[in-house]
Each structure stands twice: as C-alpha cells, then as structure tokens.
XYZ file of C-alpha atoms in Angstrom:
309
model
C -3.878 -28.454 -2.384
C -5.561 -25.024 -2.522
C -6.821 -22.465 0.182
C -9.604 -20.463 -0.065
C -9.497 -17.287 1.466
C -12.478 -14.965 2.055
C -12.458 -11.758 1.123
C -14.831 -8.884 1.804
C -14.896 -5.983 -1.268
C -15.992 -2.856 -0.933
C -15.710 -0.756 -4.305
C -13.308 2.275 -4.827
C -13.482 4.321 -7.098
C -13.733 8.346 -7.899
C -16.128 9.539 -10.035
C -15.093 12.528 -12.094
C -17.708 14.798 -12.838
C -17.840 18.525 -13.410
C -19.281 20.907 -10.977
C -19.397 23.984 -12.386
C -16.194 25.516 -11.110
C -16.688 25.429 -7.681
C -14.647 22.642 -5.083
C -16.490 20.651 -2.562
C -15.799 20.414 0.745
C -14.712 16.662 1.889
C -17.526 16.304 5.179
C -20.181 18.627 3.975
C -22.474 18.010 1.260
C -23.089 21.018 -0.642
C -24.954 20.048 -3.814
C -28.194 18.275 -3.883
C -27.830 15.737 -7.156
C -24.816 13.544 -5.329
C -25.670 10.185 -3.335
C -22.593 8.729 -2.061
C -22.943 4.863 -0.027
C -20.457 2.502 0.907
C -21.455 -1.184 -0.048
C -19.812 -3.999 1.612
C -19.381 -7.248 -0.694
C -18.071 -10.765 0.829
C -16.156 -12.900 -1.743
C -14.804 -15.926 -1.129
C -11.656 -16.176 -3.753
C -9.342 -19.610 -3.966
C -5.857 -19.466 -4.944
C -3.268 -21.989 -5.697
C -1.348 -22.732 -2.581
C 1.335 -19.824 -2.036
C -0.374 -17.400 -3.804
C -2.652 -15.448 -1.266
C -1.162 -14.583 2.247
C -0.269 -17.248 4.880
C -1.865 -17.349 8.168
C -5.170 -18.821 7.038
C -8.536 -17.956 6.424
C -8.831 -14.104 6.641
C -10.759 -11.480 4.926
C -10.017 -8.676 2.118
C -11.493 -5.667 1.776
C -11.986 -3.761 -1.285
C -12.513 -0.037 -1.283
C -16.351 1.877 -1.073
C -17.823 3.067 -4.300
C -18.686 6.708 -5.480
C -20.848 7.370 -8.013
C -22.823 10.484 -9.015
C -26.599 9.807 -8.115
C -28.667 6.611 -8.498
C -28.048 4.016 -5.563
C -29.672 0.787 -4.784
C -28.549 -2.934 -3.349
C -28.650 -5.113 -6.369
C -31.213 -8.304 -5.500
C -30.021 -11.441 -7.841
C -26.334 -11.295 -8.992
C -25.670 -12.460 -12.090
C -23.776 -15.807 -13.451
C -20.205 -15.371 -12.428
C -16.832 -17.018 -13.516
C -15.739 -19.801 -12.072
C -12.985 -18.054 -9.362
C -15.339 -16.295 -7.382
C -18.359 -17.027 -5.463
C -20.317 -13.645 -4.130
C -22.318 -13.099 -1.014
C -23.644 -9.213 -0.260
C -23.869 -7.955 3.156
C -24.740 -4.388 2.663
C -22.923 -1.805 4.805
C -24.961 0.989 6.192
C -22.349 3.693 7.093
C -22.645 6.231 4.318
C -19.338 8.227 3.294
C -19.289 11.866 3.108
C -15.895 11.933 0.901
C -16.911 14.614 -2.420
C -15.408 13.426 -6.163
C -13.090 15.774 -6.876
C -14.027 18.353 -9.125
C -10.538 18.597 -11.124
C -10.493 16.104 -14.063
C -7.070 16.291 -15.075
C -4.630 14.017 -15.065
C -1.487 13.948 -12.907
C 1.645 15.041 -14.136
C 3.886 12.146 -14.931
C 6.915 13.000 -12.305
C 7.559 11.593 -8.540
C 7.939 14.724 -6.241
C 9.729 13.979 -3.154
C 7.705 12.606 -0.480
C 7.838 12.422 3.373
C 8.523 9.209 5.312
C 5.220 8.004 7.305
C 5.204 9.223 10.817
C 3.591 6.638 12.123
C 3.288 3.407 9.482
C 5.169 0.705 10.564
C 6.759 -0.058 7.171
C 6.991 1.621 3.724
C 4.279 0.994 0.933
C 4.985 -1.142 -1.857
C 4.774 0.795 -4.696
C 6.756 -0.260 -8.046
C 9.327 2.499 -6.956
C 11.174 4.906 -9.217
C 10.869 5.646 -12.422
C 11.206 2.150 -13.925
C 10.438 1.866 -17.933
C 7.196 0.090 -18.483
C 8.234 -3.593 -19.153
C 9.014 -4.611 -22.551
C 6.199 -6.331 -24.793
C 6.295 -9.954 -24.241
C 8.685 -9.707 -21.315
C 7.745 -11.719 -17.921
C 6.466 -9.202 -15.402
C 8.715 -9.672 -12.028
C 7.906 -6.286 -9.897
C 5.249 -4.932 -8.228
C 4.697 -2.161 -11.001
C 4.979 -4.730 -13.524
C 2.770 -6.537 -12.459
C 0.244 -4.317 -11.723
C 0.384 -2.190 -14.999
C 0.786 -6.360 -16.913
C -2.498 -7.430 -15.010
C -4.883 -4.203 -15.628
C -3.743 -3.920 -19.302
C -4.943 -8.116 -19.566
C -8.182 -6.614 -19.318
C -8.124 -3.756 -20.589
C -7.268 -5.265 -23.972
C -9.968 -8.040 -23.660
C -12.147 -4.350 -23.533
C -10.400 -2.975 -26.838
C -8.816 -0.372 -24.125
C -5.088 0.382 -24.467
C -2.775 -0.240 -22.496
C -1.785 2.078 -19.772
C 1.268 2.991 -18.231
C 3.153 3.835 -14.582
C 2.918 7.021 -13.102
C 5.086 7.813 -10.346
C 3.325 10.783 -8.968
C 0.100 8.609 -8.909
C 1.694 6.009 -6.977
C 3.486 8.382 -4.949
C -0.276 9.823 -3.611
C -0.965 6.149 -3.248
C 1.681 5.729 -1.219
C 0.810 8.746 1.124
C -2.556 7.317 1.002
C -1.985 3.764 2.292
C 0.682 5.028 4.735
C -1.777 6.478 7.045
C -3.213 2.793 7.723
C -6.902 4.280 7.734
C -8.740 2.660 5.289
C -11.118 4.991 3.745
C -11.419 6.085 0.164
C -9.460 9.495 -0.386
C -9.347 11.502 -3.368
C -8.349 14.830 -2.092
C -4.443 13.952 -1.797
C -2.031 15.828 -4.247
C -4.422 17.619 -5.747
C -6.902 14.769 -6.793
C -8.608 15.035 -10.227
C -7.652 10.916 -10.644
C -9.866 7.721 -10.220
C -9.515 5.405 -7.168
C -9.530 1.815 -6.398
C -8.550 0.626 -2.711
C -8.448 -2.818 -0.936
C -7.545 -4.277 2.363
C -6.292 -7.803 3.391
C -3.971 -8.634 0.982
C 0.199 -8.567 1.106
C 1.626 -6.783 -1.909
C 3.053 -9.684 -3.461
C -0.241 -10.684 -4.520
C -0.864 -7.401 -6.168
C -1.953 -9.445 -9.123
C -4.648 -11.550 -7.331
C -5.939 -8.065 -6.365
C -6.586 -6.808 -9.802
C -7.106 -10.100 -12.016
C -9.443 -12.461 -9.575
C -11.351 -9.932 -7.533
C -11.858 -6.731 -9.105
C -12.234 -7.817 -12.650
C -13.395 -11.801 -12.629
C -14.973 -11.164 -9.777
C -17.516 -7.811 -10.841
C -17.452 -8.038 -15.059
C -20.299 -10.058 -15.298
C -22.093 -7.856 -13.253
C -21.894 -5.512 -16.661
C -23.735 -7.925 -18.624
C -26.402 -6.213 -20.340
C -24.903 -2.232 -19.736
C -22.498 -2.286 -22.742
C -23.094 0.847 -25.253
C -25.406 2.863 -22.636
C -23.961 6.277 -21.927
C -25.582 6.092 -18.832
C -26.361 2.308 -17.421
C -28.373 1.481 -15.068
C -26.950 1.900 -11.118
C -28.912 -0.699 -9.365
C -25.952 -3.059 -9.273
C -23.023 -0.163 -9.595
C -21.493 -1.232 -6.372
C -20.552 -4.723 -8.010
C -19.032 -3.344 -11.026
C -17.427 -0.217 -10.971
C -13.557 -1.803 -9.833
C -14.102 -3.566 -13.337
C -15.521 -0.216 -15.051
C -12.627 2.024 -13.777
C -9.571 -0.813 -14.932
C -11.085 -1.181 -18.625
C -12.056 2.867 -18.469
C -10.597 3.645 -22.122
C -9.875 7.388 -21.203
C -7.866 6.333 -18.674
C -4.466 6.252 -19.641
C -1.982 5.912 -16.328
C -2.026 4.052 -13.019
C -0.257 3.996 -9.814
C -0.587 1.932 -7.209
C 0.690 1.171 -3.288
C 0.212 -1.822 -0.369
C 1.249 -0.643 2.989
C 1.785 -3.453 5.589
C -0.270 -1.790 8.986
C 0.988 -5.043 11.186
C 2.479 -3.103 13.326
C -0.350 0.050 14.180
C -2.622 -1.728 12.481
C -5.592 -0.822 9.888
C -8.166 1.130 11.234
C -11.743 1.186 9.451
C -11.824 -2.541 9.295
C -12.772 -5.630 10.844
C -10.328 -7.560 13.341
C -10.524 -10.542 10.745
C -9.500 -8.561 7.928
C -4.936 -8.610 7.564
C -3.574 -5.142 7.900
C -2.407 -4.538 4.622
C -3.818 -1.811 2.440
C -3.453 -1.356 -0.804
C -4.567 1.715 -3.323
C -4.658 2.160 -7.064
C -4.875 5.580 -8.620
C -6.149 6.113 -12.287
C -5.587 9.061 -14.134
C -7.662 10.090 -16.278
C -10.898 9.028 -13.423
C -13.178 6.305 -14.924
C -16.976 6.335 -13.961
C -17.570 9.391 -15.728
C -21.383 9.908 -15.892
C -22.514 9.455 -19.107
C -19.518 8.775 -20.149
C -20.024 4.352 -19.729
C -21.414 3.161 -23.594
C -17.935 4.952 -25.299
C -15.081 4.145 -22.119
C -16.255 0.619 -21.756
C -16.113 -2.217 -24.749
C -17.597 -5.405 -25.126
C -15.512 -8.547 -24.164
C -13.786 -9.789 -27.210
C -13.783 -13.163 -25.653
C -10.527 -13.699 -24.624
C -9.331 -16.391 -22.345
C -10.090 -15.914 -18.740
C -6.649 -14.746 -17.155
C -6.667 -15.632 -13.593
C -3.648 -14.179 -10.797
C -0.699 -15.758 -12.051
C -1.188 -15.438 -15.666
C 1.834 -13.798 -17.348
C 3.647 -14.732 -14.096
C-alpha cells in the first residue's frame, strides 16, 4: 500500500551576489536592481508506506526563493518524473529578506550554541563532528543521509561531492529553533546559500532532498543548461535543484526542528510543524554564474528517497 501526501514547496534559497561593499538592511530595500517574491508550489509526493510522516494527508512546505532581478509565474510546467505531480498556486506576500552581501564560506568548526528558549524540542541536525561516511558505506544518520542524498545528484551533475559542516548546521539549527518559518540568511554572519522546508519529520530528511527538491524541480531546467544567465520565468520551480548540484558549492549543513509543541508560525494549519533548513556554503544561484555551476544530466538512474538506504 502507499500514501500520498501533499506537499506545498516554496523555494529557498540565497542568492550571492556582490554589492559593492556596502550591507543591506534585512526590511528595507535599498538598491533598485533586486526583486525578491515568494512563490508557493503544491506537490503532491507518494511514498512507500512508512516513509513520510504518520497522521495522514498533510502538507509540506518548501522554503521562498531569492533571486537577483527577473520574476514571473511560469504558465506550462514542463514533463516531470514520475514521483511528483505539480500544481502552482502563486503566493502574493512578497519578502523583504536582502541576500547577503558576504560570499564566503563558513568556517568549518561548531561554536557553542544556546539552547532554544522557547522550541519545544532540539533540531535534528547530524550532530558533532562526525567524519563524512565512508565511500560505499550505508548512510544511517541524519548527516549521512543528507550529505549521501545531495551528493546522488550532484554527481548525476558532474558536481563533487560535498561535505558536513558543523557551523552551517549549527546556524541551521538556530534557524529552525525559532519555529518561524521564513527564509533567513542573516544568522552567523550569512555569506551561505539556503534551502528551507516545512511539514516533514527529520527522519525523512532524504525524501526532502531526493523526491521534492531535485525530482521534483530538475526538469524545470530543461533547456537552461550552459547559459550564464538563464532565463527566470520559471526560477521559482528550479532553484532547490540549482543550489544542491551548484558546483562551487562545496559544504552543507542542515537542521529539522519538531514545533509540535509552540507550533510553526508562517504556515498553514494543514501543514505538520516540523521545519527543516539546509545551509550551502559556498551560495548557489550566483547571477551569471548558472552555464559553469550547473552540468548536464549524465543520465543516471533516477534515485528516489530511500535509495542508498
């Protein structure tokens, strides 16, 4: 038997791009060439039984999208595999969040950080400093799984493989602990990429990654390989893809907080209280930056939540 579960996906991710030395403030626009929108996307993903989280029909959400100029709401979506079937119910609350302007990467240490005041649990995140798994070896954690499940795709994008970082799942962590669900960038720093999603427990970190942001948004890119700059009239479908096979990015980190108990603000009543975030360092989405960060399909075989598992 197998449940479907639907599951609403907003995109996350920070756009890296310089601005000539000078920070922006998070609620006030100050430049004239940025055009930030949130776009809300309603998938409708089926899992094996015991793979997605019990208590029914419910919704995800997945993260708003940031992108430096050039927005419109896509019209016909393109064919797209098998796993997920797409229906787009445009949001019309804009966000007012500014891309960082530092482009660095974090450093690759976990500072010490403060218990949630107010979360009723704490985030999921991989924990410590745990070696990235062996080659071959049968990912079992919730960092193994997550680093196993973007580098899947990355290599079917001639990408290489990236690696844990504590200190970027450590701002993750401080991210998802406040149970608001809104895109945030500013957090230790910033100067990393962003991809955030609500609705799903941790132990389906996998389903997260493999079925909706990448099978569900690559063939979206048909047609936009080797342009510096493609075209943004469908960027709100694609960039979760774009930012996990982003070949200059070279570390992730990534946290689910369960909100059961204060719940998860900036969502729907139908959509679970869990909320997860991914942090990339270096940021993908680069502006001109697409046609050499982002490789053709080699054709591999479509991997689907529990492959490797």
């Amino acid at each position: 038997m197998r449940s479907a579960f639907v599951a609403a996906a907003l995109v996350a991710s920070a756009l890296a791009v310089p601005f000539n030395k000078h920070e922006e403030k998070r609620a006030l626009v100050t430049t004239t060439d940025i055009d930030v929108i949130t776009v809300t996307d309603y998938v409708t993903v089926t899992l094996p039984e015991g793979s997605a989280p019990t208590g029914g029909n419910q919704r995800f959400g997945f993260g708003d999208h940031r992108h430096h100029r050039h927005h419109h709401h896509g019209e016909e979506p393109p064919q797209t595999t098998p796993s997920t079937t797409s229906n787009i119910f445009p949001s019309t609350k804009p966000s007012t969040q500014q891309p960082s302007t530092n482009t660095n990467t974090a450093p690759h240490f976990a500072p010490t950080q403060s218990a949630p005041t107010s979360a009723p649990s704490s985030p999921s995140n991989g924990g410590g400093s745990t070696p990235t798994q062996n080659p071959g070896a049968t990912p079992t954690d919730y960092q193994e799984i997550a680093v196993y499940h973007h580098n899947i795709h990355r290599a079917n994008h001639s990408a290489s493989d990236v690696t844990w970082d504590d200190n970027l799942a450590s701002i993750a962590a401080q991210i998802a602990s406040s149970c608001v669900y809104a895109h945030n960038t500013a957090t230790g720093g910033g100067g990393y990429g962003q991809n955030i999603a609500a609705g799903v427990k941790s132990d389906n970190i996998s389903a997260i990654i493999t079925d909706l942001f990448y099978n569900g948004e690559v063939n979206w890119f048909n047609g936009l390989y080797d342009q510096a700059q493609p075209s943004m009239v469908n960027f709100e479908h694609w960039g979760h893809f774009s930012q996990i096979v982003w070949k200059a990015t070279s570390t992730v980190g990534c946290a689910t907080q369960d909100c059961s108990g204060q719940g998860l603000s900036g969502v729907g009543s139908d959509v679970a209280p869990y909320f997860t975030v991914c942090n990339y360092g270096g940021p993908g989405n680069v502006e001109g930056a697409y046609g050499k960060n982002i490789g053709e399909p080699l054709g591999q075989p479509t991997a689907q939540w529990n492959t490797g598992l």
